[in-house]
Short mmCIF file of C-alpha atoms in Angstrom, two decimals:
data_model
loop_
_atom_site.label_atom_id
_atom_site.label_comp_id
_atom_site.label_asym_id
_atom_site.label_seq_id
_atom_site.Cartn_x
_atom_site.Cartn_y
_atom_site.Cartn_z
CA UNK A 133 25.31 -7.51 10.01
CA UNK A 134 23.54 -5.91 7.06
CA UNK A 135 25.97 -5.29 4.39
CA UNK A 136 24.86 -2.02 2.50
CA UNK A 137 26.63 -0.79 -0.74
CA UNK A 138 27.03 3.08 -1.64
CA UNK A 139 25.44 3.47 -4.36
CA UNK A 140 26.99 6.53 -5.70
CA UNK A 141 30.47 4.94 -5.63
CA UNK A 142 29.82 1.01 -5.80
CA UNK A 143 32.05 0.44 -2.45
CA UNK A 144 30.43 -1.46 0.77
CA UNK A 145 29.75 1.01 3.32
CA UNK A 146 30.33 -0.24 7.47
CA UNK A 147 28.26 -2.85 7.99
CA UNK A 148 25.25 -2.40 10.51
CA UNK A 149 24.43 -4.72 12.92
CA UNK A 150 21.14 -7.07 13.20
CA UNK A 151 19.16 -8.91 15.02
CA UNK A 152 18.74 -12.63 15.17
CA UNK A 153 15.13 -14.22 14.92
CA UNK A 154 15.39 -14.75 18.52
CA UNK A 155 15.72 -10.87 19.31
CA UNK A 156 13.30 -9.56 16.72
CA UNK A 157 10.80 -11.75 18.87
CA UNK A 158 12.00 -10.37 22.29
CA UNK A 159 11.61 -6.68 21.12
CA UNK A 160 7.96 -7.91 19.59
CA UNK A 161 7.09 -8.60 23.04
CA UNK A 162 8.16 -5.25 25.04
CA UNK A 163 6.40 -3.38 21.99
CA UNK A 164 2.79 -5.19 23.05
CA UNK A 165 3.56 -5.12 26.15
CA UNK A 166 3.53 -1.02 25.83
CA UNK A 167 0.65 -1.07 24.17
CA UNK A 168 -1.74 -1.03 26.85
CA UNK A 169 -0.07 2.36 28.44
CA UNK A 170 -0.13 3.37 25.10
CA UNK A 171 -3.71 3.19 24.55
CA UNK A 172 -5.10 4.53 27.88
CA UNK A 173 -3.61 7.83 26.20
CA UNK A 174 -5.76 10.26 25.52
CA UNK A 175 -5.55 11.76 22.57
CA UNK A 176 -4.37 15.29 24.01
CA UNK A 177 -1.46 12.94 24.99
CA UNK A 178 -0.60 11.41 21.98
CA UNK A 179 -1.02 14.88 19.96
CA UNK A 180 1.56 16.81 22.01
CA UNK A 181 3.77 13.40 20.88
CA UNK A 182 3.14 13.59 17.27
CA UNK A 183 3.77 17.23 18.14
CA UNK A 184 6.92 17.21 19.65
CA UNK A 185 8.08 14.20 16.58
CA UNK A 186 7.41 16.97 13.76
CA UNK A 187 9.56 18.76 15.56
CA UNK A 188 12.45 16.34 16.38
CA UNK A 189 12.41 15.25 12.83
CA UNK A 190 12.83 19.46 11.38
CA UNK A 191 15.45 19.24 14.09
CA UNK A 192 17.60 16.26 12.00
CA UNK A 193 16.27 16.60 8.92
CA UNK A 194 19.99 17.20 7.23
CA UNK A 195 21.46 14.58 9.29
CA UNK A 196 18.33 12.26 7.76
CA UNK A 197 18.85 13.62 4.00
CA UNK A 198 22.80 12.82 4.45
CA UNK A 199 21.83 9.58 5.12
CA UNK A 200 19.45 8.71 2.62
CA UNK A 201 21.72 9.84 0.17
CA UNK A 202 24.92 8.04 1.14
CA UNK A 203 22.53 4.70 1.63
CA UNK A 204 20.49 5.42 -1.24
CA UNK A 205 21.11 8.46 -3.26
CA UNK A 206 18.36 10.71 -2.75
CA UNK A 207 19.64 14.27 -3.83
CA UNK A 208 20.20 16.19 -0.67
CA UNK A 209 17.62 18.78 -2.08
CA UNK A 210 14.53 15.71 -2.12
CA UNK A 211 16.26 14.61 0.90
CA UNK A 212 15.43 17.28 2.75
CA UNK A 213 11.76 17.71 0.87
CA UNK A 214 10.92 14.50 2.13
CA UNK A 215 11.76 14.89 6.14
CA UNK A 216 9.63 18.22 6.29
CA UNK A 217 6.55 16.75 4.23
CA UNK A 218 7.02 13.77 6.81
CA UNK A 219 7.20 15.87 9.62
CA UNK A 220 4.07 18.02 8.28
CA UNK A 221 2.28 14.01 7.93
CA UNK A 222 3.24 13.74 12.17
CA UNK A 223 1.48 17.81 12.46
CA UNK A 224 -1.31 16.62 10.34
CA UNK A 225 -2.52 13.18 12.36
CA UNK A 226 -1.84 15.69 15.68
CA UNK A 227 -4.23 17.41 14.53
CA UNK A 228 -7.00 15.62 12.97
CA UNK A 229 -6.61 12.06 14.16
CA UNK A 230 -9.23 12.89 16.94
CA UNK A 231 -11.85 14.04 14.20
CA UNK A 232 -11.34 11.28 12.54
CA UNK A 233 -11.57 8.26 15.60
CA UNK A 234 -14.76 10.29 17.18
CA UNK A 235 -17.16 8.21 18.04
CA UNK A 236 -20.33 8.52 15.77
CA UNK A 237 -24.32 7.71 17.16
CA UNK A 238 -26.08 5.07 14.29
CA UNK A 239 -30.06 5.03 14.95
CA UNK A 240 -31.14 1.07 15.68
CA UNK A 241 -33.34 -0.28 18.15
CA UNK A 242 -31.01 0.58 20.96
CA UNK A 243 -31.56 3.39 23.37
CA UNK A 244 -28.17 4.17 22.09
CA UNK A 245 -25.98 2.51 19.41
CA UNK A 246 -22.83 3.73 18.32
CA UNK A 247 -19.35 3.31 16.74
CA UNK A 248 -16.26 3.18 17.78
CA UNK A 249 -12.68 3.13 16.84
CA UNK A 250 -10.21 1.20 19.36
CA UNK A 251 -6.70 0.37 18.36
CA UNK A 252 -5.69 -2.99 17.22
CA UNK A 253 -2.44 -3.83 19.05
CA UNK A 254 0.87 -3.91 17.62
CA UNK A 255 1.28 -3.42 13.85
CA UNK A 256 4.66 -4.74 12.08
CA UNK A 257 5.72 -1.99 9.36
CA UNK A 258 7.81 -3.83 6.10
CA UNK A 259 8.96 -0.73 4.23
CA UNK A 260 10.87 0.44 0.91
CA UNK A 261 14.50 2.19 0.22
CA UNK A 262 13.19 4.36 -1.91
CA UNK A 263 11.00 7.18 0.29
CA UNK A 264 12.70 5.66 3.86
CA UNK A 265 11.25 8.74 6.67
CA UNK A 266 8.19 9.46 4.24
CA UNK A 267 6.72 6.02 4.12
CA UNK A 268 7.56 4.89 7.55
CA UNK A 269 5.75 8.23 8.55
CA UNK A 270 2.28 7.39 7.25
CA UNK A 271 2.56 3.90 8.46
CA UNK A 272 3.92 5.62 11.97
CA UNK A 273 1.33 8.61 12.60
CA UNK A 274 -1.82 7.54 11.62
CA UNK A 275 -1.09 4.09 13.47
CA UNK A 276 0.65 6.01 17.01
CA UNK A 277 -2.47 8.63 16.39
CA UNK A 278 -4.72 5.55 16.84
CA UNK A 279 -3.45 4.11 19.98
CA UNK A 280 -1.22 0.82 18.72
CA UNK A 281 2.28 0.66 19.25
CA UNK A 282 4.38 0.14 16.10
CA UNK A 283 7.64 -1.97 15.33
CA UNK A 284 9.37 -0.95 12.11
CA UNK A 285 11.17 -2.89 9.71
CA UNK A 286 12.78 -0.99 7.04
CA UNK A 287 14.76 -2.25 4.26
CA UNK A 288 18.24 -3.65 4.50
CA UNK A 289 19.66 -0.70 2.04
CA UNK A 290 19.01 2.18 4.75
CA UNK A 291 19.80 0.60 8.11
CA UNK A 292 21.49 4.16 9.39
CA UNK A 293 18.54 5.76 7.72
CA UNK A 294 15.89 4.20 10.15
CA UNK A 295 18.05 3.74 12.99
CA UNK A 296 18.28 7.98 13.34
CA UNK A 297 14.61 7.61 12.10
CA UNK A 298 13.53 5.74 15.41
CA UNK A 299 16.08 7.54 17.01
CA UNK A 300 13.89 10.65 16.62
CA UNK A 301 10.65 9.52 17.71
CA UNK A 302 12.72 8.78 21.19
CA UNK A 303 14.33 12.06 21.95
CA UNK A 304 10.63 13.62 21.26
CA UNK A 305 9.64 11.45 23.65
CA UNK A 306 7.71 8.16 22.08
CA UNK A 307 8.64 5.45 24.87
CA UNK A 308 10.82 2.60 23.21
CA UNK A 309 8.50 0.16 24.15
CA UNK A 310 6.05 2.17 21.56
CA UNK A 311 7.96 2.39 18.49
CA UNK A 312 11.25 -0.11 17.76
CA UNK A 313 13.26 -0.39 14.60
CA UNK A 314 14.05 -4.52 13.94
CA UNK A 315 17.63 -4.26 11.71
CA UNK A 316 17.14 -7.79 10.39
CA UNK A 317 17.37 -9.09 6.75
CA UNK A 318 14.37 -9.60 4.94
CA UNK A 319 14.61 -13.67 5.67
CA UNK A 320 13.81 -12.89 9.06
CA UNK A 321 11.52 -10.19 8.20
CA UNK A 322 8.28 -12.61 6.45
CA UNK A 323 9.06 -14.69 10.03
CA UNK A 324 7.58 -11.67 12.22
CA UNK A 325 4.52 -11.65 10.37
CA UNK A 326 3.50 -14.79 12.64
CA UNK A 327 4.00 -13.55 15.61
CA UNK A 328 1.13 -13.63 17.38
CA UNK A 329 1.40 -10.33 19.24
CA UNK A 330 1.58 -8.90 15.52
CA UNK A 331 -2.33 -7.70 15.03
CA UNK A 332 -1.64 -6.29 11.91
CA UNK A 333 0.71 -5.84 8.75
CA UNK A 334 1.70 -2.44 6.66
CA UNK A 335 3.70 -3.54 3.85
CA UNK A 336 4.75 -0.43 0.61
CA UNK A 337 7.11 -2.55 -1.93
CA UNK A 338 7.04 -4.56 -4.72
CA UNK A 339 3.84 -6.60 -6.37
CA UNK A 340 5.55 -10.56 -5.90
CA UNK A 341 6.70 -9.33 -2.36
CA UNK A 342 3.24 -7.87 -1.67
CA UNK A 343 1.77 -11.33 -2.76
CA UNK A 344 3.59 -13.09 -0.38
CA UNK A 345 2.85 -11.02 2.41
CA UNK A 346 -1.01 -10.57 2.00
CA UNK A 347 -1.15 -14.68 1.66
CA UNK A 348 0.85 -15.20 4.58
CA UNK A 349 -1.17 -12.15 7.07
CA UNK A 350 -4.36 -13.74 5.69
CA UNK A 351 -3.73 -16.78 6.90
CA UNK A 352 -2.89 -15.32 10.40
CA UNK A 353 -6.14 -13.83 9.53
CA UNK A 354 -4.48 -10.27 10.02
CA UNK A 355 -5.93 -7.21 8.47
CA UNK A 356 -2.61 -5.65 5.87
CA UNK A 357 -2.29 -2.38 3.57
CA UNK A 358 -0.41 -2.86 0.34
CA UNK A 359 0.94 -0.14 -1.19
CA UNK A 360 3.04 -1.54 -4.29
CA UNK A 361 4.20 -1.06 -7.54
CA UNK A 362 2.65 1.34 -10.78
CA UNK A 363 2.88 1.83 -14.23
CA UNK A 364 1.20 4.89 -14.08
CA UNK A 365 -0.59 6.17 -17.35
CA UNK A 366 -0.58 9.90 -18.27
CA UNK A 367 -2.54 11.04 -21.03
CA UNK A 368 -1.43 14.51 -22.92
CA UNK A 369 -4.42 16.49 -25.16
CA UNK A 370 -3.36 18.77 -27.61
CA UNK A 371 -5.35 21.65 -25.87
CA UNK A 372 -3.42 21.09 -23.07
CA UNK A 373 -1.24 23.66 -21.74
CA UNK A 374 1.98 22.04 -22.81
CA UNK A 375 4.85 23.86 -21.49
CA UNK A 376 3.54 22.95 -17.95
CA UNK A 377 2.51 19.79 -18.53
CA UNK A 378 5.63 18.54 -20.10
CA UNK A 379 7.71 20.38 -16.93
CA UNK A 380 5.45 17.89 -14.60
CA UNK A 381 5.94 15.32 -16.84
CA UNK A 382 9.80 15.52 -16.45
CA UNK A 383 9.07 16.00 -12.94
CA UNK A 384 7.36 13.21 -11.87
CA UNK A 385 9.05 10.95 -14.08
CA UNK A 386 12.83 12.01 -12.58
CA UNK A 387 11.98 12.60 -9.12
CA UNK A 388 14.46 10.12 -6.58
CA UNK A 389 16.27 9.22 -10.06
CA UNK A 390 12.74 7.74 -11.13
CA UNK A 391 12.45 5.51 -8.18
CA UNK A 392 8.56 6.31 -7.33
CA UNK A 393 6.12 3.82 -7.50
CA UNK A 394 3.27 6.56 -8.70
CA UNK A 395 5.63 8.50 -10.88
CA UNK A 396 4.47 9.00 -14.56
CA UNK A 397 5.61 5.90 -16.47
CA UNK A 398 3.51 5.42 -19.98
CA UNK A 399 2.56 8.26 -21.68
CA UNK A 400 0.13 9.02 -24.14
CA UNK A 401 0.04 11.66 -26.36
CA UNK A 402 -2.37 12.98 -29.22
CA UNK A 403 -1.19 12.92 -32.71
CA UNK A 404 -1.39 16.21 -33.53
CA UNK A 405 1.06 17.31 -30.97
CA UNK A 406 2.96 14.17 -30.86
CA UNK A 407 6.46 15.12 -32.52
CA UNK A 408 6.31 18.00 -30.52
CA UNK A 409 6.06 16.52 -27.67
CA UNK A 410 9.29 14.06 -27.82
CA UNK A 411 11.51 16.43 -29.15
CA UNK A 412 10.21 19.19 -26.16
CA UNK A 413 10.99 16.12 -23.39
CA UNK A 414 14.53 14.96 -25.19
CA UNK A 415 15.59 18.54 -24.73
CA UNK A 416 14.29 18.32 -21.22
CA UNK A 417 15.65 15.09 -20.44
CA UNK A 418 19.14 15.91 -21.86
CA UNK A 419 19.67 19.17 -19.60
CA UNK A 420 19.46 16.96 -16.84
CA UNK A 421 22.64 16.18 -14.57
CA UNK A 422 23.41 12.71 -13.08
CA UNK A 423 26.04 12.88 -9.87
CA UNK A 424 26.73 12.87 -7.00
CA UNK A 425 23.67 13.40 -4.56
CA UNK A 426 25.18 15.38 -1.95
CA UNK A 427 26.01 17.96 -5.15
CA UNK A 428 23.18 20.04 -4.78
CA UNK A 429 23.76 21.08 -8.85
CA UNK A 430 23.01 17.50 -9.82
CA UNK A 431 19.00 16.56 -10.73
CA UNK A 432 19.80 13.54 -10.04
CA UNK A 433 21.02 10.96 -8.01
CA UNK A 434 22.44 7.22 -8.52
CA UNK A 435 19.64 3.86 -8.60
CA UNK A 436 19.82 2.34 -5.43
CA UNK A 437 21.23 -1.06 -6.31
CA UNK A 438 23.29 -2.68 -9.48
CA UNK A 439 20.41 -5.24 -10.34
CA UNK A 440 18.05 -2.28 -9.91
CA UNK A 441 20.25 -0.54 -12.60
CA UNK A 442 20.77 -4.32 -14.52
CA UNK A 443 17.15 -5.09 -14.13
CA UNK A 444 16.48 -1.17 -15.70
CA UNK A 445 18.36 -1.86 -18.96
CA UNK A 446 17.29 -4.75 -19.68
CA UNK A 447 13.35 -3.60 -19.87
CA UNK A 448 14.78 -0.87 -22.19
CA UNK A 449 16.45 -2.81 -24.61
CA UNK A 450 14.00 -5.36 -24.90
CA UNK A 451 12.37 -2.87 -25.92
CA UNK A 452 14.62 -0.89 -28.15
CA UNK A 453 14.70 -4.06 -30.02
CA UNK A 454 11.00 -4.92 -30.37
CA UNK A 455 10.79 -1.46 -32.03
CA UNK A 456 11.04 1.40 -29.52
CA UNK A 457 12.96 4.61 -30.87
CA UNK A 458 15.36 5.57 -27.78
CA UNK A 459 15.45 9.59 -28.59
CA UNK A 460 18.44 10.01 -25.49
CA UNK A 461 19.98 7.66 -22.98
CA UNK A 462 19.43 4.39 -23.21
CA UNK A 463 23.41 3.41 -22.15
CA UNK A 464 24.80 1.73 -19.37
CA UNK A 465 26.96 4.82 -18.21
CA UNK A 466 31.13 3.33 -17.89
CA UNK A 467 31.47 5.57 -14.50
CA UNK A 468 31.53 4.12 -10.97
CA UNK A 469 28.21 3.76 -9.04
CA UNK A 470 25.06 2.32 -10.09
CA UNK A 471 23.97 5.87 -12.39
CA UNK A 472 21.35 5.25 -15.50
CA UNK A 473 20.79 7.81 -18.32
CA UNK A 474 17.55 9.95 -17.96
CA UNK A 475 16.30 8.06 -20.54
CA UNK A 476 13.22 8.86 -23.26
CA UNK A 477 11.98 5.95 -25.62
CA UNK A 478 9.22 7.04 -28.05
CA UNK A 479 6.94 4.94 -30.36
CA UNK A 480 5.99 2.84 -27.45
CA UNK A 481 3.71 0.21 -28.13
CA UNK A 482 1.21 -2.88 -25.73
CA UNK A 483 3.83 -6.17 -25.30
CA UNK A 484 6.86 -3.92 -25.71
CA UNK A 485 8.46 -4.48 -21.91
CA UNK A 486 7.93 -0.95 -20.68
CA UNK A 487 4.44 -0.91 -21.21
CA UNK A 488 4.37 -4.14 -19.51
CA UNK A 489 6.10 -4.09 -16.94
CA UNK A 490 7.26 -1.22 -14.22
CA UNK A 491 10.26 0.85 -14.68
CA UNK A 492 12.22 2.38 -11.60
CA UNK A 493 13.85 4.41 -12.89
CA UNK A 494 14.12 7.59 -15.15
CA UNK A 495 12.61 5.99 -18.08
CA UNK A 496 9.37 7.24 -19.48
CA UNK A 497 7.87 5.54 -22.16
CA UNK A 498 5.98 7.52 -24.92
CA UNK A 499 2.63 6.31 -27.38
CA UNK A 500 0.62 8.60 -29.86
CA UNK A 501 -3.38 8.02 -29.92
CA UNK A 502 -5.72 9.61 -31.86
CA UNK A 503 -8.55 10.01 -29.33
CA UNK A 504 -9.28 10.01 -25.81
CA UNK A 505 -11.35 6.93 -25.66
CA UNK A 506 -7.75 5.17 -27.39
CA UNK A 507 -5.64 6.87 -24.30
CA UNK A 508 -8.44 5.48 -21.67
CA UNK A 509 -8.41 1.74 -23.23
CA UNK A 510 -4.55 1.79 -23.50
CA UNK A 511 -3.86 3.58 -20.23
CA UNK A 512 -6.37 0.45 -18.04
CA UNK A 513 -4.46 -2.06 -20.28
CA UNK A 514 -2.25 -3.35 -16.93
CA UNK A 515 -2.45 -5.13 -13.92
CA UNK A 516 -1.48 -2.23 -11.68
CA UNK A 517 -3.91 0.49 -10.77
CA UNK A 518 -1.81 3.16 -8.64
CA UNK A 519 -1.94 6.47 -9.99
CA UNK A 520 -3.21 7.99 -13.39
CA UNK A 521 -3.45 11.59 -14.66
CA UNK A 522 -4.68 13.56 -17.93
CA UNK A 523 -3.64 17.04 -19.10
CA UNK A 524 -6.38 19.30 -20.77
CA UNK A 525 -8.29 22.12 -20.79
CA UNK A 526 -12.07 20.00 -22.29
CA UNK A 527 -13.93 19.38 -19.07
CA UNK A 528 -15.91 16.51 -21.52
CA UNK A 529 -12.33 14.34 -21.63
CA UNK A 530 -11.64 15.30 -17.87
CA UNK A 531 -15.55 14.10 -17.26
CA UNK A 532 -14.31 10.49 -19.29
CA UNK A 533 -11.39 10.37 -17.83
CA UNK A 534 -12.34 10.11 -14.25
CA UNK A 535 -15.18 7.60 -14.92
CA UNK A 536 -13.08 5.59 -16.87
CA UNK A 537 -9.29 5.09 -15.80
CA UNK A 538 -9.16 2.39 -12.93
CA UNK A 539 -6.58 3.36 -10.26
CA UNK A 540 -6.70 4.73 -6.34
CA UNK A 541 -5.57 8.40 -7.75
CA UNK A 542 -6.30 10.53 -10.81
CA UNK A 543 -4.72 14.01 -11.03
CA UNK A 544 -5.99 16.40 -13.51
CA UNK A 545 -3.30 19.03 -14.96
CA UNK A 546 -1.20 18.31 -12.12
CA UNK A 547 1.13 15.28 -10.87
CA UNK A 548 0.19 12.27 -9.17
CA UNK A 549 1.22 12.90 -5.47
CA UNK A 550 0.99 11.53 -2.07
CA UNK A 551 -0.88 14.07 0.55
CA UNK A 552 -1.41 13.88 4.29
CA UNK A 553 -4.74 14.88 3.80
CA UNK A 554 -6.05 12.72 1.09
CA UNK A 555 -6.17 8.81 1.03
CA UNK A 556 -3.46 7.12 -1.04
CA UNK A 557 -3.76 3.57 -2.57
CA UNK A 558 -4.04 1.86 -5.32
CA UNK A 559 -6.10 -1.66 -7.27
CA UNK A 560 -5.06 -4.84 -8.57
CA UNK A 561 -1.65 -5.61 -8.68
CA UNK A 562 -1.13 -2.14 -6.80
CA UNK A 563 -2.38 -3.53 -3.66
CA UNK A 564 -5.30 -2.78 -1.09
CA UNK A 565 -6.15 -0.63 1.57
CA UNK A 566 -4.87 3.15 1.97
CA UNK A 567 -2.80 5.42 3.79
CA UNK A 568 -3.03 8.69 4.67
CA UNK A 569 -6.14 11.28 4.81
CA UNK A 570 -9.39 9.98 7.10
CA UNK A 571 -9.22 6.63 5.57
CA UNK A 572 -5.88 5.91 6.11
CA UNK A 573 -6.27 6.09 10.32
CA UNK A 574 -9.17 3.78 9.99
CA UNK A 575 -7.32 1.27 8.58
CA UNK A 576 -5.52 0.06 12.06
CA UNK A 577 -8.36 0.11 14.22
CA UNK A 578 -11.45 -1.92 15.26
CA UNK A 579 -14.55 -0.88 13.91
CA UNK A 580 -16.54 -1.78 17.31
CA UNK A 581 -20.46 -1.52 17.74
CA UNK A 582 -21.89 -0.46 20.54
CA UNK A 583 -25.55 -1.48 21.48
CA UNK A 584 -27.31 -0.33 24.24
CA UNK A 585 -31.09 -1.84 25.67
#
């Protein structure tokens, strides 16, 4: 059984059935048997199925949002938006997948030579709890449109959400031997990678777990896409639109109670506006309301687990002990559940815990800078490389940032976000490979050369 705690109350939820290792292998074998028939379907038929998936997700978005609120603490309004975005992802690949995978002619000494993109087979998705619908769709939609079959191993935190999501696929007409749920503990999931019918792996999660999965997949010569942690920098220059920038920075850091890989985590502020920015952020953070995620008047829900909150508080405490100033938050609430207050740490320097480690919660670190070059040096002073952003009206500074920042995504005067139309992923400890966009659908295909004499 999978044991789950309601993070809002700290009380246990009803346990969910889990599969044994043998049952999980049986499920994978069944999905592998469905591959030949699914692969043989035309793009038009796969398009129709994915369109039906999008419709079914929208029809069930209230239930999915409520399950996310219950199991991992996502505010209802954010959960509804997540399901809507997931439906958009299904629509996007339904409409664009055939174009992205069209054969391409290449000149050679043949009478005709070209590249085509057939699917690999059955793909295993090992997914986290923080966006259980969206992160599943950005794996499932392109993989299915390409002709692969999929087994979904969701985090044990969100078993009911994962069950309902896969049920939506089946209601939409996706055969049960094309997409299947694997409700297993993490210890069993690692054994699924070695299953001979699993041809590739998609993983979203921590950098430590990603390293282990990458090693295991590589030992079987299986391709993998890894979207791991991030310690995303944001540079705020004095010539930026400050009100807009501060609103977006607050949103980026606080969405999903700060439990987002691509959230702003380290903010670098030009000294001439440093005190003004710190005070403006303190005011914004202080007005945010934490509470039951099912109450739409609350801005933040709880963190997903008690151990995650304890780790976040350790990072904050160690940084304060090292000289960071806490302008708001920073204390463990006495209430039930796993809540943590919006926390603003200023005067943060390299070497402090919140600078060096990923902070997965509503904590923002702020560091003063003198020049754009100093900011860029500090921004790149990390093992991660997921997203980065800059706010400025100077084209010189923008160009300098675009050529210098070391990350998978760069946002200029806007929020770092994932969009079905654009590739998403990182470098370094943030992983490798890409999801979404035309690049994402080509991760789990055979780039096959055809040469005709």
